Coordinates of C-alpha atoms in Angstrom, one line a residue:
Chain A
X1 CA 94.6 148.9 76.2
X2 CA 96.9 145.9 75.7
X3 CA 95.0 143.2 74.7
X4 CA 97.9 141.2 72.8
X5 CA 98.6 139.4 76.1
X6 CA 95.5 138.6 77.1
X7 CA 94.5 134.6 77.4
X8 CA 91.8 132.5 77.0
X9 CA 88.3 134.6 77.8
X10 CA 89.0 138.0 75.7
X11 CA 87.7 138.8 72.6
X12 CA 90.7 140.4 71.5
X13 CA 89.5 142.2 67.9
X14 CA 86.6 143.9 69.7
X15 CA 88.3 144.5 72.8
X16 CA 85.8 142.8 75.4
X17 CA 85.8 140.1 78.0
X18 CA 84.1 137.4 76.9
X19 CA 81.6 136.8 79.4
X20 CA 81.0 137.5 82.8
X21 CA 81.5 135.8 85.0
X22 CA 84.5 133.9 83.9
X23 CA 85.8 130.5 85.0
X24 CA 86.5 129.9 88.3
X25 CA 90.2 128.3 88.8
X26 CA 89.0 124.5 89.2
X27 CA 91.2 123.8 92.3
X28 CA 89.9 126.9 94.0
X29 CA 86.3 127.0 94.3
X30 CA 86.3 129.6 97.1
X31 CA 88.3 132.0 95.0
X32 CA 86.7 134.9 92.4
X33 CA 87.9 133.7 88.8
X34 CA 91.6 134.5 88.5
X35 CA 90.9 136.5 85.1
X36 CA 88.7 138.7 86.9
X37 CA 91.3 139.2 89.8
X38 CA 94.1 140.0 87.3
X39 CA 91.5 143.3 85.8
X40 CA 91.3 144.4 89.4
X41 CA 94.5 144.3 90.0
X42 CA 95.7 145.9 87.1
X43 CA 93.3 148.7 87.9
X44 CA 91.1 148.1 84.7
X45 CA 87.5 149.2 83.6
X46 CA 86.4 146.9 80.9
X47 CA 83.7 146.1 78.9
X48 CA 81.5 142.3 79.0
X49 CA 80.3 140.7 75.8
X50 CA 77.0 140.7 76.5
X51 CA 74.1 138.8 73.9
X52 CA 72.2 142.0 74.0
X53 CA 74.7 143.9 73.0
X54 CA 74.7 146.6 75.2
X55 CA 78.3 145.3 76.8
X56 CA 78.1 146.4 80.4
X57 CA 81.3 147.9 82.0
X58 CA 82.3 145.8 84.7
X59 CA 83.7 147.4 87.8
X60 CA 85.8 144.4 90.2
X61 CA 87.6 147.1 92.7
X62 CA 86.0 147.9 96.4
X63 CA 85.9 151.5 96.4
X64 CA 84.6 151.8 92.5
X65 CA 82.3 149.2 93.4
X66 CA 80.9 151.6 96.1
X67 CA 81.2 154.5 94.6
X68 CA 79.0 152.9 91.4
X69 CA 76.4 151.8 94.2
X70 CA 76.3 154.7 95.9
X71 CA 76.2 157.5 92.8
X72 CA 72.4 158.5 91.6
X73 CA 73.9 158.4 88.3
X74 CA 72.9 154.9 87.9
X75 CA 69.9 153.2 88.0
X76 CA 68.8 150.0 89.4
X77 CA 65.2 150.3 87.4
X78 CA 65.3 147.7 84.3
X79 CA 63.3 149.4 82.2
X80 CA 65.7 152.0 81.7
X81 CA 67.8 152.6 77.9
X82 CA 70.5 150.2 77.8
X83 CA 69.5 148.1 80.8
X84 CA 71.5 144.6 80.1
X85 CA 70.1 141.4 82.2
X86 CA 72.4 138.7 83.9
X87 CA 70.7 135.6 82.7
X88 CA 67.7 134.4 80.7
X89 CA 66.2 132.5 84.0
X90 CA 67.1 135.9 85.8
X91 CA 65.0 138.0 83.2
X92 CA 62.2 135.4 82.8
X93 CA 61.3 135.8 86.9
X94 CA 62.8 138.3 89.1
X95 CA 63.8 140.5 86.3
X96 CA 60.9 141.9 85.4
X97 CA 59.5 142.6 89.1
X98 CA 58.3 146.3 90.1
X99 CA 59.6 146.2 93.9
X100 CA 62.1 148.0 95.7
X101 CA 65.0 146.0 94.3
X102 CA 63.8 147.4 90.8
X103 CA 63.7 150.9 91.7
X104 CA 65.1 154.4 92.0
X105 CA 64.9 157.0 94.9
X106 CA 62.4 158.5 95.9
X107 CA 60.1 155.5 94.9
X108 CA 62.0 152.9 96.1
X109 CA 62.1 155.0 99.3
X110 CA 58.7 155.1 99.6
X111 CA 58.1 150.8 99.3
X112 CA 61.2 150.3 101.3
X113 CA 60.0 152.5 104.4
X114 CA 56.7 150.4 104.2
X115 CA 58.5 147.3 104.9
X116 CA 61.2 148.3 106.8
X117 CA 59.7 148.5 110.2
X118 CA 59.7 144.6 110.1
X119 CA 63.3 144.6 109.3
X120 CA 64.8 146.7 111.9
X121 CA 67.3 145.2 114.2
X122 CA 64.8 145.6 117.1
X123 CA 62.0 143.9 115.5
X124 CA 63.7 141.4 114.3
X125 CA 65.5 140.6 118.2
X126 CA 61.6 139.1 118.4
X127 CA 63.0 136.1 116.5
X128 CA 65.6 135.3 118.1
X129 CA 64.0 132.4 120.2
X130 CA 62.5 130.8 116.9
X131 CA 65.8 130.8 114.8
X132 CA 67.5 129.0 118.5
X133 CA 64.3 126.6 118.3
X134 CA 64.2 126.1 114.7
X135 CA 68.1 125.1 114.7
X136 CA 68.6 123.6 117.6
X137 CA 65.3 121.0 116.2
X138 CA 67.2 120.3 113.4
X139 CA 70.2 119.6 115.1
X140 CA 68.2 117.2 117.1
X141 CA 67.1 115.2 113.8
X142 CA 70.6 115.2 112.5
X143 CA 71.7 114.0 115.7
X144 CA 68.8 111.1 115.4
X145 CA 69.0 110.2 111.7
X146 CA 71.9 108.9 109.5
X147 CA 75.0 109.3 108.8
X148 CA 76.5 110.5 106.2
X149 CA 73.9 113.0 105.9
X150 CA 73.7 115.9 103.1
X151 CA 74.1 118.7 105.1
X152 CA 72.5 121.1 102.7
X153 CA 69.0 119.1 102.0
X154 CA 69.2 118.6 106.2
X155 CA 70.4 121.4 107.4
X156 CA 71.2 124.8 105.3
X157 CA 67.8 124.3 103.3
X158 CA 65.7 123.7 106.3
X159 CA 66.9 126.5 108.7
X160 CA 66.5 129.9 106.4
X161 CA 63.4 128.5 104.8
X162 CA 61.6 128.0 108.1
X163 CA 62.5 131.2 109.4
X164 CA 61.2 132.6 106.3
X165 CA 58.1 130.8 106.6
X166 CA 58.2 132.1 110.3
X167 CA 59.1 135.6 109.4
X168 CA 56.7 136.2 106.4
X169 CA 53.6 134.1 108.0
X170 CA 53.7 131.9 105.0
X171 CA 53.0 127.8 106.1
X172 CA 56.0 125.7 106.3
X173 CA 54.3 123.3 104.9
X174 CA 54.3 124.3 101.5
X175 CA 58.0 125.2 101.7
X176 CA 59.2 121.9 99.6
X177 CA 57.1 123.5 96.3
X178 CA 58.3 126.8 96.7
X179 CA 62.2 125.7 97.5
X180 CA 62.2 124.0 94.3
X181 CA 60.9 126.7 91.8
X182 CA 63.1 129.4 94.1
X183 CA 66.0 127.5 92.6
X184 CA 64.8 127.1 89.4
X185 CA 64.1 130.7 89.4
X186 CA 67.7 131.8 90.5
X187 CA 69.2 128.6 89.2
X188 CA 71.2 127.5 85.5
X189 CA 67.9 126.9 84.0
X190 CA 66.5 128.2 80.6
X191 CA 64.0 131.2 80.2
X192 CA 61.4 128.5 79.8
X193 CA 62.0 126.5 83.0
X194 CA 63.1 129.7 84.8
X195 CA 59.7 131.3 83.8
X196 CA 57.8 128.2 84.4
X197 CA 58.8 128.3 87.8
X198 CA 58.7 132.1 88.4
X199 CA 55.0 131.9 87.7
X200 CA 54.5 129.1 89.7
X201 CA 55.9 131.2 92.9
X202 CA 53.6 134.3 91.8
X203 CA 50.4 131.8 91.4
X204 CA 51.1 130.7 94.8
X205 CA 52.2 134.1 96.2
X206 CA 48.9 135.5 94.9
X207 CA 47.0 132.6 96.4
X208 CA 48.4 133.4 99.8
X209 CA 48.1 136.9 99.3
X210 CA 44.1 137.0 98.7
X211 CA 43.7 134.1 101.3
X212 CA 45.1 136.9 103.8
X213 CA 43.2 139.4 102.7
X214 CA 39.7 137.2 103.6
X215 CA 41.4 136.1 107.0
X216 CA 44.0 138.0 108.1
X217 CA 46.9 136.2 110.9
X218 CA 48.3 139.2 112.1
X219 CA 51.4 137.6 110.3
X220 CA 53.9 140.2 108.5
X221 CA 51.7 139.6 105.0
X222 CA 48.6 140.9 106.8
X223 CA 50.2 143.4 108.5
X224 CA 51.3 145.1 105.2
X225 CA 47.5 144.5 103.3
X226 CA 45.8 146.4 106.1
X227 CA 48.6 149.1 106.5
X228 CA 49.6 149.9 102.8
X229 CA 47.6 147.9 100.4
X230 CA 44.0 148.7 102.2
X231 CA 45.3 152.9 102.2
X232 CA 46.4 152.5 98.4
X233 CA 50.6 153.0 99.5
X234 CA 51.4 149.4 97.8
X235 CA 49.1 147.9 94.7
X236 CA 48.4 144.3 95.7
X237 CA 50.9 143.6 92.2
X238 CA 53.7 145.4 94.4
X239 CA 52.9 143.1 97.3
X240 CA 53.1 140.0 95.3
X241 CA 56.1 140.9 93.6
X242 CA 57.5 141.9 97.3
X243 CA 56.5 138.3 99.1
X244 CA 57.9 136.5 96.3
X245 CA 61.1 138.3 96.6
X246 CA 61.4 137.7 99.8
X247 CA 60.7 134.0 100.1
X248 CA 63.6 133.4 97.3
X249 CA 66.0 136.0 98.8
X250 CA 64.9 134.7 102.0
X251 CA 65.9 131.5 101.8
X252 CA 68.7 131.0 99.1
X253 CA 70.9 133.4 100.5
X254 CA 71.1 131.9 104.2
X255 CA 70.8 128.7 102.8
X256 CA 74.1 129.0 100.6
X257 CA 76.0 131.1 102.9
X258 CA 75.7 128.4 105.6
X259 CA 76.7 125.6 103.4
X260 CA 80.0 127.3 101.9
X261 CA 80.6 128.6 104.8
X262 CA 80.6 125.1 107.0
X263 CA 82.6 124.0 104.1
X264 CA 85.2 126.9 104.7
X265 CA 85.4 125.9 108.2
X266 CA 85.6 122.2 107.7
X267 CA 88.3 123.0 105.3
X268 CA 90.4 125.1 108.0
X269 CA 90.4 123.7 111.3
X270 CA 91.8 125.7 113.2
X271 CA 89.3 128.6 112.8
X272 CA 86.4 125.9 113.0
X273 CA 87.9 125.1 116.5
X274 CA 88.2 128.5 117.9
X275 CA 84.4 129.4 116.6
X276 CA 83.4 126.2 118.0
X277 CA 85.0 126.6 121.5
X278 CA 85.2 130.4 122.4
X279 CA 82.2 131.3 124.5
X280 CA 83.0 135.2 122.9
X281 CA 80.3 136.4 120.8
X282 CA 82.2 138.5 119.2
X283 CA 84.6 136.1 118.4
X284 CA 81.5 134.3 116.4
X285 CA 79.9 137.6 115.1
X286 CA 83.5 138.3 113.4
X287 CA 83.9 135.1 111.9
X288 CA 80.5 135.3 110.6
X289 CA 81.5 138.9 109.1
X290 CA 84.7 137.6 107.8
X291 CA 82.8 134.6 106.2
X292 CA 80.8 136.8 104.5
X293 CA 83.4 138.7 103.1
X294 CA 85.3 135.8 102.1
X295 CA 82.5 133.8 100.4
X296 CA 80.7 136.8 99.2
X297 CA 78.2 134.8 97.2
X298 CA 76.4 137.3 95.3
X299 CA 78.8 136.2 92.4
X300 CA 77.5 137.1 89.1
X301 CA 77.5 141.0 90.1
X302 CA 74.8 143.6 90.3
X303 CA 73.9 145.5 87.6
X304 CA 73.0 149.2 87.1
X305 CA 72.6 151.4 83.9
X306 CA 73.5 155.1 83.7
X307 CA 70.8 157.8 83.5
X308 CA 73.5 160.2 83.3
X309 CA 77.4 160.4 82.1
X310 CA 79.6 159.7 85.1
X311 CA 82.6 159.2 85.5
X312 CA 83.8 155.7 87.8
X313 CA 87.8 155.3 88.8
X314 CA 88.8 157.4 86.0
X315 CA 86.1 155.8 82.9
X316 CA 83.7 157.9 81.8
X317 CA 80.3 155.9 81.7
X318 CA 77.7 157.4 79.5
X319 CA 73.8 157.7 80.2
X320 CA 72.5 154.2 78.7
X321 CA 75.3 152.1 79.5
X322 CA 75.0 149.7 82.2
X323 CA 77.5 148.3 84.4
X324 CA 77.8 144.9 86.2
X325 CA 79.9 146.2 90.1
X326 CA 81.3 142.6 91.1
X327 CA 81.3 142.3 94.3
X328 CA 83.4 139.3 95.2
X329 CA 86.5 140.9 93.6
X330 CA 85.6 144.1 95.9
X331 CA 85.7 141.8 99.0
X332 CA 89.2 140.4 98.3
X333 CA 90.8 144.0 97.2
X334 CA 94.5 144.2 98.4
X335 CA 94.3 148.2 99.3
X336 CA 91.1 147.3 101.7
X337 CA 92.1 143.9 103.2
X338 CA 95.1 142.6 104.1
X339 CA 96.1 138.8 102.4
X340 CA 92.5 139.0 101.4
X341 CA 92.9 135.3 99.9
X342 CA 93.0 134.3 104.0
X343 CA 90.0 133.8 105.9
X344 CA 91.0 135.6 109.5
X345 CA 88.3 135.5 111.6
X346 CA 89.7 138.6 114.0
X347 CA 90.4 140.9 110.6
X348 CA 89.6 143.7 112.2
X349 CA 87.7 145.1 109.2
X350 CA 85.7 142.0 108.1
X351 CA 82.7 143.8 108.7
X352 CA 83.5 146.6 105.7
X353 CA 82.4 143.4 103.0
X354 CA 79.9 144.4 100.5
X355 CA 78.5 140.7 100.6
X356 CA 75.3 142.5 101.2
X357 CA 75.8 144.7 98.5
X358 CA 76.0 148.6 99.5
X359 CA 74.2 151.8 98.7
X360 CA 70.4 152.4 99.0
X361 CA 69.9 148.7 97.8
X362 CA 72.3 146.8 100.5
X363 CA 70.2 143.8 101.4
X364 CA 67.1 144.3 103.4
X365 CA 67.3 141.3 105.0
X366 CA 70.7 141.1 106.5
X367 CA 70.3 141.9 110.1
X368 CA 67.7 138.2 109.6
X369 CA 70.7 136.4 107.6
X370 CA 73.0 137.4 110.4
X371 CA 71.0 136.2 113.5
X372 CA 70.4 133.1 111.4
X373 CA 74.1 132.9 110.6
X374 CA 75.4 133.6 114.6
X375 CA 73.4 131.1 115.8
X376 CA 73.3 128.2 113.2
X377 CA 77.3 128.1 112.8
X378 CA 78.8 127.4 116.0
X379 CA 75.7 125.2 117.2
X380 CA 76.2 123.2 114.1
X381 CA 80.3 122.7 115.6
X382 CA 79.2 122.4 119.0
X383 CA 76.8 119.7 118.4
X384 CA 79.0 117.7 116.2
X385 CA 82.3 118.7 117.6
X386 CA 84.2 116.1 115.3
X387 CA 82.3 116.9 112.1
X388 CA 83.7 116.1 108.6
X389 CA 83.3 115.5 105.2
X390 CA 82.2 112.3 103.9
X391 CA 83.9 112.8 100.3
X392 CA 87.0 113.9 99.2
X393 CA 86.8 117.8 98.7
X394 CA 87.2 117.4 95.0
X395 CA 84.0 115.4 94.5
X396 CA 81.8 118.6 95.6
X397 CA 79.8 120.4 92.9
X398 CA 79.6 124.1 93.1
X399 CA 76.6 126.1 92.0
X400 CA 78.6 128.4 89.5
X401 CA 75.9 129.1 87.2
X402 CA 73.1 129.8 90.0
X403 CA 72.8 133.8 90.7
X404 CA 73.9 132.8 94.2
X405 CA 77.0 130.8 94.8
X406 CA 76.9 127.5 97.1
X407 CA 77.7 123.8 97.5
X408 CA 75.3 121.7 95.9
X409 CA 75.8 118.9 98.2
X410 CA 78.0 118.3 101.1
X411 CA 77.7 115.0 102.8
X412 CA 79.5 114.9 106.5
X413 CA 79.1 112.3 109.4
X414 CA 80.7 112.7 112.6
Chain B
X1 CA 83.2 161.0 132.8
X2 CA 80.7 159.3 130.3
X3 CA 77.0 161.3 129.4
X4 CA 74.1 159.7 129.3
X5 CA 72.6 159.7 125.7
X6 CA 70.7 161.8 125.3
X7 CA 67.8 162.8 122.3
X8 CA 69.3 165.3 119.8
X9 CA 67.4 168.1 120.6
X10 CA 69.6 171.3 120.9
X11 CA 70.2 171.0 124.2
X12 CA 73.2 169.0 125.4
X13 CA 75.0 169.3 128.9
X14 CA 78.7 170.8 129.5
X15 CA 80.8 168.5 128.7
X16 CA 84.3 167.4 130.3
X17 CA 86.2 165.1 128.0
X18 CA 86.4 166.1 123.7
X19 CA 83.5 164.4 121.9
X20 CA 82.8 163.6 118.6
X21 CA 80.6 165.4 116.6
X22 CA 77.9 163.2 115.1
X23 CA 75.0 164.6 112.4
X24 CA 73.0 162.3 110.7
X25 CA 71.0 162.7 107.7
X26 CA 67.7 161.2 107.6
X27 CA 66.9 162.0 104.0
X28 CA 69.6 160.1 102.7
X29 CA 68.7 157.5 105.6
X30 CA 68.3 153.3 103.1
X31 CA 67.0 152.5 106.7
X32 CA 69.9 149.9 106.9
X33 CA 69.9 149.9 110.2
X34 CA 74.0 149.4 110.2
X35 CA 74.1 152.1 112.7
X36 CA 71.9 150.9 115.2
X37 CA 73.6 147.3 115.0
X38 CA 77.5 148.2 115.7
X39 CA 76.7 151.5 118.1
X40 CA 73.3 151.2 119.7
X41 CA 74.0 153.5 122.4
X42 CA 74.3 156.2 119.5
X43 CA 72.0 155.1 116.8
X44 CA 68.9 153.8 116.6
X45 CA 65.8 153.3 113.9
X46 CA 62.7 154.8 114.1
X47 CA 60.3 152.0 114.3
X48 CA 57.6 152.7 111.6
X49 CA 60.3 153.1 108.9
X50 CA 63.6 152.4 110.0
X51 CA 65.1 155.6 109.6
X52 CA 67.8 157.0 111.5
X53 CA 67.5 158.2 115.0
X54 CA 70.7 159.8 116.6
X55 CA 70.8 159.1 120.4
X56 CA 73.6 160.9 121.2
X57 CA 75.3 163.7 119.0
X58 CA 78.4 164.4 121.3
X59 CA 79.3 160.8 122.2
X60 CA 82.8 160.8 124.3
X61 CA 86.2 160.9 121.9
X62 CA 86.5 157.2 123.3
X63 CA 83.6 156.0 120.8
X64 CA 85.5 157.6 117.7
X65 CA 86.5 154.7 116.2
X66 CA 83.7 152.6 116.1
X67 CA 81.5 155.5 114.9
X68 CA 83.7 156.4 112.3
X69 CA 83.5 152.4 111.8
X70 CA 79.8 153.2 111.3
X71 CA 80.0 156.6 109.3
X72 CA 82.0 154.1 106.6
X73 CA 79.8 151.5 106.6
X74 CA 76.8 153.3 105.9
X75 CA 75.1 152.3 102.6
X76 CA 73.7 155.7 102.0
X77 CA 76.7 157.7 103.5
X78 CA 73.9 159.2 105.5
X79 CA 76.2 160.0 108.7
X80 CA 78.9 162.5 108.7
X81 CA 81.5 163.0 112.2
X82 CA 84.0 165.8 113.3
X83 CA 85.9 164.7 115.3

């Protein structure tokens, strides 16, 4: 492999990138680091540096990246030889979870079809009024309050968390606390702060959980202690881990997709004009898809380990070596999408991102994120039909080091 | 002419236009619900666990691409289609 010409982030005597995720190129914060976009392109199967050693192959092209999600010859259990762990925050909370996300057919089979039911497109069509109520009552306070106004402490954090709150029965009220340690938990923070806050969620998670099980709502929480954890299908620790996982994926997903992607729009015109005035759905539920693609936010990979040897666009992975399948690199693949760099809200093929991951794990939650997403974007543009940014575009600070990619502010008037 | 859909039960009506050919396997079935959301006259989820449920098996030719649209953007690669 020709290393000689690498630049800056190889470790060229052992042969490794070194890190993952590398730099993003400064004046293009919407963009998958250019180093990581070069190995793609060249077709290459490397190996990340990794503190624990166990240097996970890191797979940046669309079809490997499926073909590695979709193959039972990896694992998404952590506890498996040779797992390797994005971050210390990551491994102090979520990490260490037994849920679905954590495991391998046919257990993961058996949690998932116990939540499912209230994730199916038709059950979730039941929300529909409260995600229109819920957005169009912040709109309303926007509308009334100051300007400039962050638009991510006053809008993108308010609408996914409430739905959440809505969705999982859990009150709104203590949203503020468990916002703050969901970003902590996902966020740049140490194992110490990271697992500070972790608990905190699971203290609270188990408080809610036991106050439900003395006076059920009927709310989805209830619904699962009387149908799985009552029969003995789900241990009570399963449920906790579960809630918990949902309130942060909930909520920080939604949250930053809607920011970056308001940002995208602000940022091209044009296509915030024709979201804003069509009166097609389908011209919105596109653009949504395309946004998705584009932003793909899920930007420090997801990881797997091998149980067996396989071999993944010609590189023969052996059982115990884990492998990081970047995503945003898959969702700007040349051979797949056309000027993949462009955001084209009538791509034709928008939908075929893997934003939402793909294989048995793709995200539970994504029929939720985009009814949230449909409905939040162009009401956002149709109530402030001359909305800008307050700051020069440089000024914004981007969330790089968070396991989910977003705008850390974005003050707007109109 | 376009059928009715139509519960895959072995039984299917004469039909006058080519179809496609749709089987689904509910094993494999992540309970995405992908399916159901781009071709709901064709695919729908069972409602205690999301699975799969194939409406129609022969749907007219006239559907092809938007269920091969759906065949590829299966997580689970749980739908197969002959065209």
């Amino acid at each position: 492999m020709p290393v000689t010409t690498r630049s800056k982030g190889w470790n060229v005597d052992a042969e490794l990138l070194d890190d993952y995720p590398s730099p993003r190129a400064s004046k293009c914060p919407f963009d998958p680091p250019p180093l990581l976009t070069e190995l793609r392109d060249e077709g290459k199967i490397v190996r990340v540096r990794s503190v624990d050693g166990f240097n996970p192959w890191l797979i940046t092209s669309y079809q490997e990246g499926r073909d590695a999600l979709t193959t039972d010859a990896m694992s998404a259990d952590p506890t498996k030889p040779g797992w390797s762990e994005k971050s210390d925050a990551f491994r102090a909370t979520l990490g260490g979870d037994k849920n679905l996300r954590t495991m391998d057919n046919p257990e993961h089979a058996h949690q998932k079809r116990m939540l499912v039911q209230e994730f199916t497109v038709k059950r979730l069509s039941a929300l529909q009024p409260a995600i229109k109520q819920i957005v169009d009552g912040n709109l309303d306070q926007l509308e009334a309050g100051p300007r400039p106004v962050d638009l991510i402490k006053n809008y993108t954090m308010q609408v996914p968390i409430v739905v959440i709150c809505e969705l999982l029965g859990v009150p709104y009220e203590d949203s503020p606390f468990f916002a703050e340690r969901s970003e902590k938990a996902i966020g740049d923070s140490t194992f110490e702060e990271a697992a500070k806050a972790g608990n905190d969620l699971k203290e609270y998670v188990v408080e809610l959980v036991a106050r439900r099980e003395r006076e059920p709502d009927g709310g989805l929480i209830s619904r699962l202690i009387s149908q799985h954890v009552k029969p003995g299908n789900m241990t009570t620790q399963e449920l906790v881990d579960t809630v918990r996982l949902l309130i942060i994926a909930g909520f920080e997903t939604t949250m930053n997709q809607l920011g970056l992607s308001t940002l995208v729009l602000l940022r091209n015109p044009e296509t915030l004009a024709e979201i804003r005035d069509t009166d097609d759905e389908e011209v919105v539920n596109n653009a949504v898809e395309e946004l998705l693609r584009y932003l793909s936010i899920v930007h420090r990979g997801r990881r797997r380990v091998a149980v067996r040897d396989v071999e993944i666009g010609g590189q023969l992975i052996r059982a115990g070596e884990p492998i990081i399948v970047a995503a945003n690199t898959g969702d700007r693949d040349p051979s797949v999408f056309a000027n993949p760099d462009v955001v084209d809200i009538r791509r034709p093929n928008a939908k075929a991102h893997v934003a939402f991951g793909y294989g048995i794990h793709q995200c539970l939650g994504q029929h939720l994120s985009r009814m949230e997403l449909r409905y939040a974007i162009p009401a956002l543009l149709r109530r402030f039909p001359s909305l800008r940014l307050a700051v020069p575009f440089e000024q914004l600070k981007f969330k790089e080091g968070y396991t989910v990619y977003g705008v850390a502010e974005l003050p707007v008037e109109w | 002419m376009v059928w009715p859909s139509c519960r895959s039960n072995g039984d299917r009506p004469g039909r006058t236009e080519t179809s496609v050919k749709i089987a689904v396997d509910q094993h494999r079935c992540a309970s995405s619900g992908n399916c159901a959301l781009s071709v709901p006259t064709v695919f729908d989820q069972r409602p205690d666990d999301g699975v799969v449920l194939l409406l129609n098996e022969s749907p007219p030719d006239s559907m092809a691409a938007e269920i091969l649209e759906a065949q590829d953007m299966c997580p689970a690669q749980a739908i197969s289609v002959q065209k």
